[in-house]
Tab-separated table of N, CA, C and O in Angstrom:
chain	number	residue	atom	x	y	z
A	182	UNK	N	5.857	46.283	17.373
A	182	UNK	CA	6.981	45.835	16.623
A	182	UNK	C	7.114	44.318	16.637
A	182	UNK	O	7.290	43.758	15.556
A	183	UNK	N	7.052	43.655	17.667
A	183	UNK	CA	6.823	42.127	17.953
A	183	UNK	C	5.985	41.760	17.142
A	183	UNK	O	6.385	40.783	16.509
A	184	UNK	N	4.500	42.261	16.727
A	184	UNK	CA	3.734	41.592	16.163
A	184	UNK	C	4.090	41.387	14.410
A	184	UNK	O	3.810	40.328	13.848
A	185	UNK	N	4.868	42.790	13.520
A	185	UNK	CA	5.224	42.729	12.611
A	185	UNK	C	6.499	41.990	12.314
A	185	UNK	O	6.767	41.706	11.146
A	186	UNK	N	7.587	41.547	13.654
A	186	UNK	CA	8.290	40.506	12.937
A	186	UNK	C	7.830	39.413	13.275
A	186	UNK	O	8.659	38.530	13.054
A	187	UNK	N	6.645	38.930	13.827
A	187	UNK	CA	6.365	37.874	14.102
A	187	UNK	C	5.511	36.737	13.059
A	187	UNK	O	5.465	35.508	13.116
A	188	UNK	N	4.737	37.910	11.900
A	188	UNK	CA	4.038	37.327	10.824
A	188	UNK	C	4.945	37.357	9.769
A	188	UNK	O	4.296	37.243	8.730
A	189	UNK	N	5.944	37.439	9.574
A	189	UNK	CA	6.994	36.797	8.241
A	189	UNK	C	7.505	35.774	8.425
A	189	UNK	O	7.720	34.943	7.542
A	190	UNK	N	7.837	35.637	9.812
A	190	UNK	CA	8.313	34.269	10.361
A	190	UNK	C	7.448	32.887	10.167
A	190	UNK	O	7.760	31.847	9.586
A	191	UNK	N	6.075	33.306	10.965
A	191	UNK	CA	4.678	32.831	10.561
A	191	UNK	C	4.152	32.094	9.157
A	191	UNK	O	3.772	30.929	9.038
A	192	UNK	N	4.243	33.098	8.161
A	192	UNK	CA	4.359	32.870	7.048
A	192	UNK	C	5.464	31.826	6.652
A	192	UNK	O	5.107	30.738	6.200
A	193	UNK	N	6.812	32.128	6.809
A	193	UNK	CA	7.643	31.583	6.429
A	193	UNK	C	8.045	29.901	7.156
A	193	UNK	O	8.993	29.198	6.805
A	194	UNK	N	7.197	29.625	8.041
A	194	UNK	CA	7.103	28.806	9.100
A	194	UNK	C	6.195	27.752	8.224
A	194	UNK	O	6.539	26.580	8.068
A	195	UNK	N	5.065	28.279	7.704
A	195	UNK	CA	4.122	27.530	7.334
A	195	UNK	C	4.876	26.505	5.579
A	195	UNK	O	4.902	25.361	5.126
A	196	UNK	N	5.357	27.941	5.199
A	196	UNK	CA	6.348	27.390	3.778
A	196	UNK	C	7.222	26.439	4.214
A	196	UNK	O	7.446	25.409	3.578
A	197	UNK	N	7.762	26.732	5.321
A	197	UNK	CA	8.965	25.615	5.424
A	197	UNK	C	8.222	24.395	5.542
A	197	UNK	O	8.584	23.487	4.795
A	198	UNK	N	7.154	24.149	6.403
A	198	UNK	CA	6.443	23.036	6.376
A	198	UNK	C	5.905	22.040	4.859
A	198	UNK	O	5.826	20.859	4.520
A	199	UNK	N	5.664	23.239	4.366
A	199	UNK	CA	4.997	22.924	2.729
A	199	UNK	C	6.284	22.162	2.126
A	199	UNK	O	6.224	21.044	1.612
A	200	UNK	N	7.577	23.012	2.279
A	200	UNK	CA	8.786	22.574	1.512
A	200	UNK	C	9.254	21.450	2.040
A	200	UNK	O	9.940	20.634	1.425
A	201	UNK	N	8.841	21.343	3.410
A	201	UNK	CA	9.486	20.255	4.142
A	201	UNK	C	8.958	18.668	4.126
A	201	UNK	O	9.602	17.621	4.044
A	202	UNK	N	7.529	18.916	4.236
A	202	UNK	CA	6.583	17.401	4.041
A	202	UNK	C	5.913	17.460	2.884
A	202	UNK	O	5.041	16.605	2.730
A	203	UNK	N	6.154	18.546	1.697
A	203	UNK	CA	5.158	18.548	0.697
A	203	UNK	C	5.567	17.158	-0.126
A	203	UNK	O	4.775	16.248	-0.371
A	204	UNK	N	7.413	17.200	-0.616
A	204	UNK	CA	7.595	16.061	-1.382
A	204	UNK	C	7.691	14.529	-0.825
A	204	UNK	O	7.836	13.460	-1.418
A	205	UNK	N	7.541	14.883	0.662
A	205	UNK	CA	7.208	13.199	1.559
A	205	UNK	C	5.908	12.907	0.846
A	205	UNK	O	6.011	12.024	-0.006
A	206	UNK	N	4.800	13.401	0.982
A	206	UNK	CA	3.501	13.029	0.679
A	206	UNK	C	3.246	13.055	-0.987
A	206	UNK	O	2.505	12.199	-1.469
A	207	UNK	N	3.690	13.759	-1.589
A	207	UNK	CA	3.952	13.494	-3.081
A	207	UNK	C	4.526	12.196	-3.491
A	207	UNK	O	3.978	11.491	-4.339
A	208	UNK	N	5.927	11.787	-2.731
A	208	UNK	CA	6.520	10.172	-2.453
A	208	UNK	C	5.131	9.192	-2.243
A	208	UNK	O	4.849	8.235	-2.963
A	209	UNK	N	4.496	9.582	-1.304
A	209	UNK	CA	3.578	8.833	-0.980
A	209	UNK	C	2.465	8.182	-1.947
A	209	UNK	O	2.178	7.032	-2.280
A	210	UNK	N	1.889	9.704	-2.287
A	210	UNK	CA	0.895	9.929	-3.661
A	210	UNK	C	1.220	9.070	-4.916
A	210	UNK	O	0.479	8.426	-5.659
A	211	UNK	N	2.342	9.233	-4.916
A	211	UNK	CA	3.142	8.292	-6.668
A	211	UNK	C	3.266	6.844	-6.454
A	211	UNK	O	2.861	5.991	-7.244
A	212	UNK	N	3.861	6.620	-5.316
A	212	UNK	CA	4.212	5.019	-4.742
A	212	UNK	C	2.705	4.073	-4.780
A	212	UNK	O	2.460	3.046	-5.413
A	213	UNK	N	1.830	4.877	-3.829
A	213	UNK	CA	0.350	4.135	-3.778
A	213	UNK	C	0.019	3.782	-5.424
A	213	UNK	O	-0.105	2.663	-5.923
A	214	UNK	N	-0.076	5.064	-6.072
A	214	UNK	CA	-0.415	4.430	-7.518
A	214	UNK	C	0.384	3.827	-8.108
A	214	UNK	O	-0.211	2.905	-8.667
A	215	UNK	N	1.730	3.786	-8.393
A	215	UNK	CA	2.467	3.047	-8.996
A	215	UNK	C	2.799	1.320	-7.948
A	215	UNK	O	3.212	0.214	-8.296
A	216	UNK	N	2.444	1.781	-6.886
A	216	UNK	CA	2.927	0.229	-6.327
A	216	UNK	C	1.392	-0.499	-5.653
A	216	UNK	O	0.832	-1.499	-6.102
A	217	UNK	N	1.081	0.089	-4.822
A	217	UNK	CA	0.307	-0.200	-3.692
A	217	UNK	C	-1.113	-0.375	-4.461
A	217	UNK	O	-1.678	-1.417	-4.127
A	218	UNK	N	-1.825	0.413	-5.422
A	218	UNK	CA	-3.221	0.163	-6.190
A	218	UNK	C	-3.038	-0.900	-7.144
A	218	UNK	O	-4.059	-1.581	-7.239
A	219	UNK	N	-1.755	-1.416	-8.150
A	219	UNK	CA	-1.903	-2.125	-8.405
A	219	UNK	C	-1.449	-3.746	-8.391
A	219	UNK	O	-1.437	-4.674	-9.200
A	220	UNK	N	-1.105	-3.540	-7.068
A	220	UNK	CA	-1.076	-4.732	-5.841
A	220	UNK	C	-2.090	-5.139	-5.711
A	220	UNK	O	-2.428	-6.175	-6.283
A	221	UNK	N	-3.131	-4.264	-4.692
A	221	UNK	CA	-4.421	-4.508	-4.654
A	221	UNK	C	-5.306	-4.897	-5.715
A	221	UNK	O	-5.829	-5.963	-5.389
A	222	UNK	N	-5.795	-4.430	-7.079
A	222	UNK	CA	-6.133	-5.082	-8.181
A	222	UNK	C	-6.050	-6.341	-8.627
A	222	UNK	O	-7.042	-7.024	-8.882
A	223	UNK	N	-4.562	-6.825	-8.779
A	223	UNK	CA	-4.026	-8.283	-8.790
A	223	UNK	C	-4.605	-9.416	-7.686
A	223	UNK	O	-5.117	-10.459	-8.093
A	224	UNK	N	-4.475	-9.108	-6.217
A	224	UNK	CA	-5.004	-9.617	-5.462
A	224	UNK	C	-6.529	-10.035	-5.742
A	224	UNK	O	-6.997	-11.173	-5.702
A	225	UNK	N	-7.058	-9.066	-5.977
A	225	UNK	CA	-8.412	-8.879	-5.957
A	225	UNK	C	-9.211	-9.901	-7.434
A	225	UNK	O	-10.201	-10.609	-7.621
A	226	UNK	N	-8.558	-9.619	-7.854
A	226	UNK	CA	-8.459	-10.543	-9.515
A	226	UNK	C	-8.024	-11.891	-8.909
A	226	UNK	O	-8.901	-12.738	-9.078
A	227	UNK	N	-7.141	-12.267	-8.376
A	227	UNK	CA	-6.341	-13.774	-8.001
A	227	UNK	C	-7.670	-14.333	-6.755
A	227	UNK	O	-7.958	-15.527	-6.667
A	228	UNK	N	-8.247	-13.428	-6.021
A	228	UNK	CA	-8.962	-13.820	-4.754
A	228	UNK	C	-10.724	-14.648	-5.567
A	228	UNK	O	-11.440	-15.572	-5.181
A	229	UNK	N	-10.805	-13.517	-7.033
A	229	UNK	CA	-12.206	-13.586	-7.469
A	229	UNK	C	-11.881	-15.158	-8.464
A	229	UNK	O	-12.795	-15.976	-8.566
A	230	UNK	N	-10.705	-15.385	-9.041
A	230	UNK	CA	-10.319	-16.627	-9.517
A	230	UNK	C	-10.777	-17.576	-8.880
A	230	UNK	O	-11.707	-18.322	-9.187
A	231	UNK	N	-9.763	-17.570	-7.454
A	231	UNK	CA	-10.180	-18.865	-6.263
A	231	UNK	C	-11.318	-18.955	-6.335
A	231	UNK	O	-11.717	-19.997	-6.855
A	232	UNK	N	-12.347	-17.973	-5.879
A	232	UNK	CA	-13.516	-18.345	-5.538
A	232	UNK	C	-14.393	-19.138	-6.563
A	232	UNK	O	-15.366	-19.856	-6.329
A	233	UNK	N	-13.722	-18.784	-7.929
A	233	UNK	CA	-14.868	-19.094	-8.881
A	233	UNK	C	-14.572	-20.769	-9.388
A	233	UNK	O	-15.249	-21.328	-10.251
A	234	UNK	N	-13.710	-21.249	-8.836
A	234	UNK	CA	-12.952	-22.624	-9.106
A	234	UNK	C	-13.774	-23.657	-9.210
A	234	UNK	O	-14.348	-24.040	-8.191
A	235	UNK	N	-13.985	-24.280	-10.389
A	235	UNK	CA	-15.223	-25.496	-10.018
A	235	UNK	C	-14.705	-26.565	-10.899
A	235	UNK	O	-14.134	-26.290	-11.954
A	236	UNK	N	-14.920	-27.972	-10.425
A	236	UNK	CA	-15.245	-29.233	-10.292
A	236	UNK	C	-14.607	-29.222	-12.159
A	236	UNK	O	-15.059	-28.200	-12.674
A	237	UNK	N	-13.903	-29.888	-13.010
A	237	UNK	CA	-13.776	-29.914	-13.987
A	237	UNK	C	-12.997	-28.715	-14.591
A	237	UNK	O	-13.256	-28.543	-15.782
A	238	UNK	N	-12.115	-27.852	-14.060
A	238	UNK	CA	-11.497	-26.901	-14.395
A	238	UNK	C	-9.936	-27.127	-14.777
A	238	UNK	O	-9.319	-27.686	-13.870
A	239	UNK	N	-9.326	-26.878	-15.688
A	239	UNK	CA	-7.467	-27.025	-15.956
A	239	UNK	C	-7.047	-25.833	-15.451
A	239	UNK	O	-6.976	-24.670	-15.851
A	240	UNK	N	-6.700	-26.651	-14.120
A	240	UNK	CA	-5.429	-25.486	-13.813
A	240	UNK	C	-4.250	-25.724	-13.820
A	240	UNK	O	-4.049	-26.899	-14.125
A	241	UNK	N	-2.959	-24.915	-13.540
A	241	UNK	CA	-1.510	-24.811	-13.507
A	241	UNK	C	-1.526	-24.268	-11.391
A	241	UNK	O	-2.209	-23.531	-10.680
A	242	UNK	N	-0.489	-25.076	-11.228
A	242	UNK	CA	-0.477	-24.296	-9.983
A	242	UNK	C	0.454	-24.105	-9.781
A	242	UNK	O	1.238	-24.609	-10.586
A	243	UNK	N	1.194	-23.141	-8.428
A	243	UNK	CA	2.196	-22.124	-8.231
A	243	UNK	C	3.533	-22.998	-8.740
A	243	UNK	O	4.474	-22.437	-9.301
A	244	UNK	N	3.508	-24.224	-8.515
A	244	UNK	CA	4.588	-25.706	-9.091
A	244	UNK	C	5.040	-25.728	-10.374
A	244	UNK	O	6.093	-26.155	-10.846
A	245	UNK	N	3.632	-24.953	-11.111
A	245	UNK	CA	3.879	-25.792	-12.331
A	245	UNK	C	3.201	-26.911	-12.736
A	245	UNK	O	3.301	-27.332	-13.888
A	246	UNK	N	2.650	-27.333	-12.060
A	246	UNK	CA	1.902	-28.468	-12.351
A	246	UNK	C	0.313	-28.662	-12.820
A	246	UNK	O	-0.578	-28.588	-11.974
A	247	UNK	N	0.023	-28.910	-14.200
A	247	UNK	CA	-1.299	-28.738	-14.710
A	247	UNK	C	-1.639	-30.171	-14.996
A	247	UNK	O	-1.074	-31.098	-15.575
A	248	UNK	N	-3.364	-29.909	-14.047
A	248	UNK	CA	-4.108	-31.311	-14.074
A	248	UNK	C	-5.806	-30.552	-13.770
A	248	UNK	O	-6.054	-29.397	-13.422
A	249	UNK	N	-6.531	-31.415	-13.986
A	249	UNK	CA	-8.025	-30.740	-13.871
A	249	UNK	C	-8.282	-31.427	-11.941
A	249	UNK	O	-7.878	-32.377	-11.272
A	250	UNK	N	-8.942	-30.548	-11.804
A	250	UNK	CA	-10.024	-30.238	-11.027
A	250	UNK	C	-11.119	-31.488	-10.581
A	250	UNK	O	-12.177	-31.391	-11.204
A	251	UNK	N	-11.072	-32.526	-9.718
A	251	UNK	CA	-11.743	-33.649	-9.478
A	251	UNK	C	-12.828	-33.431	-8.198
A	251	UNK	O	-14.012	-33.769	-8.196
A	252	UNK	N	-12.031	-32.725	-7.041
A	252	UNK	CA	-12.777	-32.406	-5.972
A	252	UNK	C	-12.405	-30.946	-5.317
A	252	UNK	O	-11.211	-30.748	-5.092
A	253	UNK	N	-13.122	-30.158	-5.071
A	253	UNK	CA	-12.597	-29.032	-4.288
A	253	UNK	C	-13.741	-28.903	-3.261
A	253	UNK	O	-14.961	-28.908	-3.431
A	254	UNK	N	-12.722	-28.746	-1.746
A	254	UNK	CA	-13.745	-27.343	-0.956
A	254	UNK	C	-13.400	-26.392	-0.380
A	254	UNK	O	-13.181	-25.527	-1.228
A	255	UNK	N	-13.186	-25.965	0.739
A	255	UNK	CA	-12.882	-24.508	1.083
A	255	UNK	C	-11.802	-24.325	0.895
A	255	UNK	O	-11.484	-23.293	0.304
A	256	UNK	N	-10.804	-25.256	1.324
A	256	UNK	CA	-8.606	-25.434	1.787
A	256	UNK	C	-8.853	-26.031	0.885
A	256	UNK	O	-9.897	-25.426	0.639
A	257	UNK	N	-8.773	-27.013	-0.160
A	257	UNK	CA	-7.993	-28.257	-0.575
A	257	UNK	C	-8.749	-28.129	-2.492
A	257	UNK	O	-9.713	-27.524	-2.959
A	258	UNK	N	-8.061	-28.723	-2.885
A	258	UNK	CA	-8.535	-29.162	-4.547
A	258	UNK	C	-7.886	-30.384	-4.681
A	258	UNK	O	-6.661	-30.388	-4.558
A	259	UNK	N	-8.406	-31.301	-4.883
A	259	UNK	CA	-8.058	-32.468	-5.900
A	259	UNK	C	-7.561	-32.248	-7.040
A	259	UNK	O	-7.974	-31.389	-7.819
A	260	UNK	N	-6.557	-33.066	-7.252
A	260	UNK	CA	-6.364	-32.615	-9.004
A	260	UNK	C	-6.098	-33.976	-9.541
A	260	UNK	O	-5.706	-34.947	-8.893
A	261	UNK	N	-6.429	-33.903	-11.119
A	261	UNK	CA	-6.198	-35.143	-11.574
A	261	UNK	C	-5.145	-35.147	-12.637
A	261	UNK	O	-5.531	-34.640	-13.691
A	262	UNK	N	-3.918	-35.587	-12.632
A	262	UNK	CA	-2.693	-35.501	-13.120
A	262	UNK	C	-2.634	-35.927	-14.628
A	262	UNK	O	-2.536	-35.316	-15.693
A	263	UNK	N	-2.756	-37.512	-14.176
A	263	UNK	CA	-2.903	-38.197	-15.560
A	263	UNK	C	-4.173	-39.243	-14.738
A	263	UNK	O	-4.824	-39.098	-13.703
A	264	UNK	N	-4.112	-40.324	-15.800
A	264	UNK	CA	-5.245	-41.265	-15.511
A	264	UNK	C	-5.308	-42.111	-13.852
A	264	UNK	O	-6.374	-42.384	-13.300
A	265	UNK	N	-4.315	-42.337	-13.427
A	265	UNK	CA	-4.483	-42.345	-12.269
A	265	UNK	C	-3.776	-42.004	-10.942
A	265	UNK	O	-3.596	-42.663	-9.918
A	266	UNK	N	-3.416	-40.672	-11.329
A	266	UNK	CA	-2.553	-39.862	-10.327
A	266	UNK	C	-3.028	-38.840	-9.899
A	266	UNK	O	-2.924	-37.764	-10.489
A	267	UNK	N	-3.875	-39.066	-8.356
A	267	UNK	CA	-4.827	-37.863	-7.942
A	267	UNK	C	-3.757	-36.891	-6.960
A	267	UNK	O	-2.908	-37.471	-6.284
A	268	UNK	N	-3.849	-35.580	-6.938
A	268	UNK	CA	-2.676	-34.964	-6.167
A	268	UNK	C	-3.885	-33.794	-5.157
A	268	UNK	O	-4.700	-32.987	-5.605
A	269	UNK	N	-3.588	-34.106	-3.836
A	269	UNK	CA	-4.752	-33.036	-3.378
A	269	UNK	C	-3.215	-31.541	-2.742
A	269	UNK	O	-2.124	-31.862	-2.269
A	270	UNK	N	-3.702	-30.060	-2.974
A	270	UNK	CA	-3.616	-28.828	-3.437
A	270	UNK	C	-3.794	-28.000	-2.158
A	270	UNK	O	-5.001	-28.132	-1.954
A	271	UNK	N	-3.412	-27.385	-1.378
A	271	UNK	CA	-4.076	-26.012	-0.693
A	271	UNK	C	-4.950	-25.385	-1.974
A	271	UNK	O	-4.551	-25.844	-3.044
A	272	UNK	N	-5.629	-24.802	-2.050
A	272	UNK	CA	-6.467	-24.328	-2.789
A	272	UNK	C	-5.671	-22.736	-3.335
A	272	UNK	O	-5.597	-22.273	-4.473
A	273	UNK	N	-5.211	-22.246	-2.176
A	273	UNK	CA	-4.697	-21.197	-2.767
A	273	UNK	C	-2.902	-21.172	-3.326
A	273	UNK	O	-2.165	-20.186	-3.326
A	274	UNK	N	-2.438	-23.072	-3.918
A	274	UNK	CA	-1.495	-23.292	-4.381
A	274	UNK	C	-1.992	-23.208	-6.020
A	274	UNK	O	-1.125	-23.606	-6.799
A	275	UNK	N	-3.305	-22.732	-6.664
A	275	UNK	CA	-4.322	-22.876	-7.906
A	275	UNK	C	-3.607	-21.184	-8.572
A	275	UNK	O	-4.075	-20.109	-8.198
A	276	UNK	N	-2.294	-21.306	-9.701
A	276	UNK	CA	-2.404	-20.072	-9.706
A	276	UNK	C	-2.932	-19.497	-11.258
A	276	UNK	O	-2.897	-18.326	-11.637
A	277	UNK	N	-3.507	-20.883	-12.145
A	277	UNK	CA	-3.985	-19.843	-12.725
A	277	UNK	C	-4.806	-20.999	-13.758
A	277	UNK	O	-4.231	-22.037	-14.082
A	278	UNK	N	-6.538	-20.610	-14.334
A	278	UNK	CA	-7.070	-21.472	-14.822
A	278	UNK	C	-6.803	-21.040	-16.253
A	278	UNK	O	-6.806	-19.886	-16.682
A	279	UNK	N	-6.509	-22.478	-17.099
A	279	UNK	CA	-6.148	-22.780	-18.412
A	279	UNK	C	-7.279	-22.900	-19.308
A	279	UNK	O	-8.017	-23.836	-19.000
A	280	UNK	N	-7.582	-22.339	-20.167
A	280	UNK	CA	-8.513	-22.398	-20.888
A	280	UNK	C	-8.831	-23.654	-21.376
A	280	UNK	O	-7.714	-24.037	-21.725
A	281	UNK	N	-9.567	-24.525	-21.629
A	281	UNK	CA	-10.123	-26.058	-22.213
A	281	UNK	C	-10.236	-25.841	-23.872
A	281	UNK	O	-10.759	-24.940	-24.527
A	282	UNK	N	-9.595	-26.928	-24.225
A	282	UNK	CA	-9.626	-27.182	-25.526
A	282	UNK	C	-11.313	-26.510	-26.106
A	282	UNK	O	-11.669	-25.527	-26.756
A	283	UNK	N	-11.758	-27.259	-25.677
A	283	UNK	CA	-13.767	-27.005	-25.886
A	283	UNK	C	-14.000	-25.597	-25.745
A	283	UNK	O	-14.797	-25.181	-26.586
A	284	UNK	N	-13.462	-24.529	-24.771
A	284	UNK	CA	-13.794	-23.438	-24.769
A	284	UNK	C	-13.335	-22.611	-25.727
A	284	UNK	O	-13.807	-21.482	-25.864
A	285	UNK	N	-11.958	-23.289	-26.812
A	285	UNK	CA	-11.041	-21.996	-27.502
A	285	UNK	C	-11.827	-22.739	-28.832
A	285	UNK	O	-11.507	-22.203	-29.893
A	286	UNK	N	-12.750	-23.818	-28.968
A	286	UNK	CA	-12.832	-24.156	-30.183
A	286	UNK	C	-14.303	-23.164	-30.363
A	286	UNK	O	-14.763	-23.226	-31.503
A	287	UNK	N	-14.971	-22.399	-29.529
A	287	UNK	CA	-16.235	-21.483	-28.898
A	287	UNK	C	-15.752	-20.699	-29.757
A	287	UNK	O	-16.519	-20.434	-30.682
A	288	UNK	N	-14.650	-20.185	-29.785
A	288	UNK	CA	-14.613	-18.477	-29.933
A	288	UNK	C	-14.407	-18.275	-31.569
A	288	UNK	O	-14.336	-17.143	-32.046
């Protein structure tokens, strides 16, 4: 008799679990894709930018402030403002490269 009320409980033990952490991990499931994957993407896009940064480039940085590209190395970028206003940058203050007159007259 023990053993037959003991497997409905069993059963019903395992459901409660399902009912209980199923929509935590569903929370979980939706959040990663809606928040957390395309976090990571952006990053990953902003990280492959930095790296590709070279010598003669218009950027804008996190300021606001757009000037080309005079010296860069690992930490730091030079920038050149106007004709003689050099401003040196953390490198990862570079938030986004501006297309060059010369490149949009390409397309």
């Amino acid at each position: 008799m023990w053993l037959a009320a003991a497997e409905p409980a069993q059963a019903a033990g395992i459901e409660g679990y399902l009912y209980t952490y199923g929509p935590l991990v569903l929370m979980f499931v939706v959040l990663y894709f809606l928040l957390i994957r395309p976090q990571q993407k952006r990053q990953k896009t902003r990280n492959m930018m930095l790296g590709n940064l070279k010598k003669g480039d218009k950027v804008v940085t996190i300021g606001g402030l757009h000037g080309t590209i005079l010296e860069i190395t690992d930490d730091t970028v030079i920038l050149r403002v106007n004709d003689v206003t050099k401003l040196t940058f953390e490198r990862s203050a570079v938030n986004a490269v501006t297309p060059s007159p010369a490149s949009e007259d390409k397309k």
